[in-house]
XYZ file of C-alpha atoms in Angstrom:
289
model
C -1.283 -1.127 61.691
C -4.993 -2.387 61.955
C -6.650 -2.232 64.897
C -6.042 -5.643 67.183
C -2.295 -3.684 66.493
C -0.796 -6.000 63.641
C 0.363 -4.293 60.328
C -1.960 -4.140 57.336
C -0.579 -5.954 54.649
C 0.708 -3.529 51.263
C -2.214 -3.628 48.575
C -0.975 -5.598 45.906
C 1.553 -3.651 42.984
C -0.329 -1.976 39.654
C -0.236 -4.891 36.727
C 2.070 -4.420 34.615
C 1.428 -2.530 31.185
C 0.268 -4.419 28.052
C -3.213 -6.817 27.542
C -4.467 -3.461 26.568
C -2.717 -1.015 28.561
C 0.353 1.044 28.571
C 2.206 3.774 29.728
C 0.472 6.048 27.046
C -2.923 4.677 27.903
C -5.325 1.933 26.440
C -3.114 -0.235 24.305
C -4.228 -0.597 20.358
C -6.865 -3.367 20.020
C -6.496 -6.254 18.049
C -9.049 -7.144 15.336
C -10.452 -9.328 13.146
C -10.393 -9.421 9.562
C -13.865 -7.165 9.528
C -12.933 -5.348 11.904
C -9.523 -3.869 10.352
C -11.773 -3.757 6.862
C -14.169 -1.458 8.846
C -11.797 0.474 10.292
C -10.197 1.375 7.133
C -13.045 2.499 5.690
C -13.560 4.944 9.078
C -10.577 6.014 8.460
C -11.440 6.765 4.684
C -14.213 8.377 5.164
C -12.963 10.483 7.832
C -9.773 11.298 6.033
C -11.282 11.268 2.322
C -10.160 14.389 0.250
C -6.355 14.421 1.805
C -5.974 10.457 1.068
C -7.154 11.052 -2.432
C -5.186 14.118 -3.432
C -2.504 12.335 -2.179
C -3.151 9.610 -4.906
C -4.327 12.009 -7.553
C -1.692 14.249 -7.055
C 1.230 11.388 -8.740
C -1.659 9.145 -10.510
C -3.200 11.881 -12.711
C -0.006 13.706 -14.372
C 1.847 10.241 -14.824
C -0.634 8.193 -16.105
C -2.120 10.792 -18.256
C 1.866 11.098 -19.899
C 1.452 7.074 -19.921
C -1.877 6.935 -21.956
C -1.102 9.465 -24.770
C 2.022 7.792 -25.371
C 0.485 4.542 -25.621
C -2.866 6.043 -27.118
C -1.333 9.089 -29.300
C 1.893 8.723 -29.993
C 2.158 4.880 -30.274
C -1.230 4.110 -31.398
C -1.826 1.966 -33.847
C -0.949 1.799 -36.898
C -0.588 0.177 -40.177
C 0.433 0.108 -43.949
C -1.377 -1.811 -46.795
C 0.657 -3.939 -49.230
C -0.236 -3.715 -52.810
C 0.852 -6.125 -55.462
C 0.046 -4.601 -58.763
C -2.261 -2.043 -57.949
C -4.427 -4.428 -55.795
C -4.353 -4.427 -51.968
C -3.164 -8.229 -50.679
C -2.459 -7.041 -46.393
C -1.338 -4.954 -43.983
C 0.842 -4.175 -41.642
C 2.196 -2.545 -38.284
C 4.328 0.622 -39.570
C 5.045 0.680 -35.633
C 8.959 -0.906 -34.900
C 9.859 -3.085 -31.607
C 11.689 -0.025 -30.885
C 8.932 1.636 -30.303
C 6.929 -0.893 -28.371
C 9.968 -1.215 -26.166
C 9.779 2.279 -25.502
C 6.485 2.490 -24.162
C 7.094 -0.717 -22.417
C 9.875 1.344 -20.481
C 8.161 4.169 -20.155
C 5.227 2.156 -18.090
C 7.592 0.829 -15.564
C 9.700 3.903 -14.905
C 5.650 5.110 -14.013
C 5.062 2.258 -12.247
C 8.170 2.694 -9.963
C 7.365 6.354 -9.035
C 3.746 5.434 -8.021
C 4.437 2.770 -6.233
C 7.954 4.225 -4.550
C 6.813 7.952 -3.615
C 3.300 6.926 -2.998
C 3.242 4.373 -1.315
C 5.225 6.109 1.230
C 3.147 9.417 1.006
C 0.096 7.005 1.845
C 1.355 5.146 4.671
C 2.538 7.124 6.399
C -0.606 9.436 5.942
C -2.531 6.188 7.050
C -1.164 5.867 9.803
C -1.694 9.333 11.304
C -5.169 8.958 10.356
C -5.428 5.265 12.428
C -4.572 7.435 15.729
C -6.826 10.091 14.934
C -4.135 12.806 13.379
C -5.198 15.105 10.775
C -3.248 13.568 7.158
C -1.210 16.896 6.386
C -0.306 16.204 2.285
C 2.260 18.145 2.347
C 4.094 16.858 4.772
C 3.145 13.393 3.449
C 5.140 13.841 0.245
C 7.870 15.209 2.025
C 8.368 12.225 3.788
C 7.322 10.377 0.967
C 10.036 11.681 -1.166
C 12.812 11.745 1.691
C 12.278 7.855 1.914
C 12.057 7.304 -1.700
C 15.241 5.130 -2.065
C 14.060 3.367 1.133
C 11.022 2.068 0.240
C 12.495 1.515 -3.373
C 15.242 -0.706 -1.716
C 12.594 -2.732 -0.005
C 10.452 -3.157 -2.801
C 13.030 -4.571 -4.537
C 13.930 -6.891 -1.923
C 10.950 -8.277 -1.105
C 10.034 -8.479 -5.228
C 13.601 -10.574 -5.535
C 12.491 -12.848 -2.847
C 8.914 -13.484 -3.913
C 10.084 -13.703 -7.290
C 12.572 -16.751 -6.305
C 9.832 -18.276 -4.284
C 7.403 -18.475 -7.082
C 9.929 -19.763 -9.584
C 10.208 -22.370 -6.669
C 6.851 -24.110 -7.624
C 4.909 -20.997 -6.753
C 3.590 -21.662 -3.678
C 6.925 -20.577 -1.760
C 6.439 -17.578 -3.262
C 2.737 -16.759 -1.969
C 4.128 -17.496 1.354
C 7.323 -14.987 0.890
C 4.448 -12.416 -0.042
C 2.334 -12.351 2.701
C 5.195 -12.839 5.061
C 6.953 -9.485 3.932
C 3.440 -7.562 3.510
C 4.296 -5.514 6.297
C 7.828 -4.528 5.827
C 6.939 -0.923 4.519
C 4.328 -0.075 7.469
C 7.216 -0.983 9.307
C 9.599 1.538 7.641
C 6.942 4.172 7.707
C 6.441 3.560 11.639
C 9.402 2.423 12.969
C 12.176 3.700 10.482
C 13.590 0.401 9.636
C 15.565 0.315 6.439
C 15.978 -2.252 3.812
C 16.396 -6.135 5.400
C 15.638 -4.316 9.284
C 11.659 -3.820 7.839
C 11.622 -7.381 6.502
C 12.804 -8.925 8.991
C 10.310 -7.218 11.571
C 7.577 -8.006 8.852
C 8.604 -11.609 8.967
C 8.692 -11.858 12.460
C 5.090 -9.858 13.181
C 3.062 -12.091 10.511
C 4.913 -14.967 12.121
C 2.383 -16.650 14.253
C -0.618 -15.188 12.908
C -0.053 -16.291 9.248
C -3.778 -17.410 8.142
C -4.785 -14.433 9.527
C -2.689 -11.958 7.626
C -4.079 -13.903 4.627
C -7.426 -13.275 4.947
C -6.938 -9.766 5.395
C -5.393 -9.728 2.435
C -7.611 -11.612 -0.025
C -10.192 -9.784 1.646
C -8.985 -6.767 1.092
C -7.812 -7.291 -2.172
C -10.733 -8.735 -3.698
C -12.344 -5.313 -2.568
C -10.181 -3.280 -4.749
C -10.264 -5.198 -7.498
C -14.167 -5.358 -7.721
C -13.974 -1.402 -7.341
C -10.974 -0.486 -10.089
C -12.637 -3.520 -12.001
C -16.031 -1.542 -12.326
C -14.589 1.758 -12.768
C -12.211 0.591 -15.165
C -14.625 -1.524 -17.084
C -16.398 1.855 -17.343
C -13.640 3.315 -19.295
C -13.294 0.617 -21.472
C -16.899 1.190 -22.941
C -14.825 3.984 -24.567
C -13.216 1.707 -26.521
C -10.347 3.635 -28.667
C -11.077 6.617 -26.712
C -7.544 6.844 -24.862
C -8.814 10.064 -22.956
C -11.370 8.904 -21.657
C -10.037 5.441 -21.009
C -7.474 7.435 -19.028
C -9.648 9.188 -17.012
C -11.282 5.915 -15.541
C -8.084 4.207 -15.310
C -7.003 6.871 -12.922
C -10.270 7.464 -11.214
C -9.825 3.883 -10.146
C -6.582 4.148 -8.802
C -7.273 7.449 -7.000
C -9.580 5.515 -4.822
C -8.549 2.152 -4.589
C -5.397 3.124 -3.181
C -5.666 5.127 -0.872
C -7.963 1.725 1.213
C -5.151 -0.552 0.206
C -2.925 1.436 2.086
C -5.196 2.117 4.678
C -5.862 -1.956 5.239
C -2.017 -2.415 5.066
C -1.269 -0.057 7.705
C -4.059 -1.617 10.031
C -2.751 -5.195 9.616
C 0.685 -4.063 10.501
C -0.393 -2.456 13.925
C -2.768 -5.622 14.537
C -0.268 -7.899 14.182
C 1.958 -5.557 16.934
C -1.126 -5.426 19.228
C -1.192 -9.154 19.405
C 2.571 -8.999 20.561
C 3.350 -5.760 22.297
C 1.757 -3.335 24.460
C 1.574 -0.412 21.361
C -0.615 2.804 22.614
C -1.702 5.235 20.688
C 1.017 7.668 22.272
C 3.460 5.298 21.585
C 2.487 5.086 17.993
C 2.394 8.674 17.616
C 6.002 8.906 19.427
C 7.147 6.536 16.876
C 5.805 8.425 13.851
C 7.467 11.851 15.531
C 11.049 9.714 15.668
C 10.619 8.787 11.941
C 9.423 12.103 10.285
């Protein structure tokens, strides 16, 4: 009651959670494509030697067994022809069999690094994006435990681009960046095989263009950085060891910012829908550990 003796109206109610704030404080911020790239490399550089001995931990010992087969044990190698005495060509000693053999051995590689790792790195990327310490350990635990998850959804979403590019291509490119985040969302949220694409599909949905340019942006990044470290390797020429050695250097640190970028994009594209904190997010990666 004020005092000419009529009541005092009620102050008006809280607003609501969300537009950047939540019941676990300030909600996540959305960015721009410079600002996710800077982020990621914050996060980087603040979580350097984990992120990498994550990578270097599956990258070194498998793609060192991947270059002395294909450098060593596979190299080269040919017979000369002789008609009478006189040398008239050459050629390979090597069989198909053998070809096909490394050829098998490189993608049974390339499905552990990209299975087990990619999990190990996203879901130490996201810890690092709220500020956690990236434990390694229990990184690869989790990456392992998920293994046939994030193998399932690989597989999926390679099907589906796969049709879409036999489609005239460009259905394909769209399939791509449309599914880009359906592993963030099984490291984050726990969603399994069609669940993860689905929320993938529906996040970039909206905010396609967007999720493109973080992408080529991102990607063109990489590239320039393997690129240079590879091309540094290749001045090696027949060298396989040391070939090797920049081959992996490149993908010990390229990685690690691809997953980094990945991991941003995903929780951008949920800031610009939901009220996500930073408690949430960390209640979320507690309920999927």
């Amino acid at each position: 009651m004020d005092s000419s003796g009529g009541f005092t109206p009620p102050p008006p109610p809280p607003p609501p959670p969300g537009d950047g704030q939540g019941a676990g404080g300030p909600g996540l911020p959305q960015r721009g494509i410079g600002e996710i790239l800077s982020t990621a490399f914050e996060i980087y550089k603040a979580n350097a030697s984990s992120l990498l001995m994550i990578v270097a931990i599956v990258v070194v010992p498998l793609t060192f067994v991947s270059a002395f087969i294909g450098g060593v044990l596979f190299a080269p190698d040919t017979e000369t022809i002789t008609v009478l005495g006189e040398p008239v060509g050459e050629v390979s000693a090597r069989t198909a069999s053998a070809a096909f053999l490394v050829f098998l051995v490189g993608i049974v590689i390339a499905v552990i690094i990209n299975a087990v790792l990619q999990a190990a790195l996203m879901r130490g990327a996201a810890l690092g994006s709220i500020g956690d310490p990236v434990d390694i350990d229990a990184s690869y635990k989790w990456g392992f435990a998920r293994f046939g998850s994030v193998l399932l959804i690989s597989i999926l979403v390679g099907l589906v681009v796969l049709v879409g590019l036999i489609l005239i291509v460009i259905p394909g490119l769209i399939f791509a960046v449309m599914l880009s985040v359906a592993i963030p969302a099984l490291v984050v949220e726990n969603l399994r095989g069609t669940d993860a694409m689905s929320r993938s599909w529906n996040l970039v949905k909206g905010h396609f263009w967007h999720a493109v340019g973080v992408i080529i942006v991102a990607g063109i990044i990489t590239a320039v950085v393997g690129g240079i470290v590879g091309a540094i390797g290749g001045v090696f020429g027949d060298n396989w060891f040391l070939s090797w050695i920049f081959q992996a250097i490149a993908q010990i640190i390229t990685a690690p910012f691809a997953a980094i970028v990945s991991v941003l994009l995903y929780l951008d594209l949920r800031a610009r829908r939901e009220a996500l904190t930073a408690d949430g997010l960390r209640a979320e990666l507690n309920r999927a550990a």
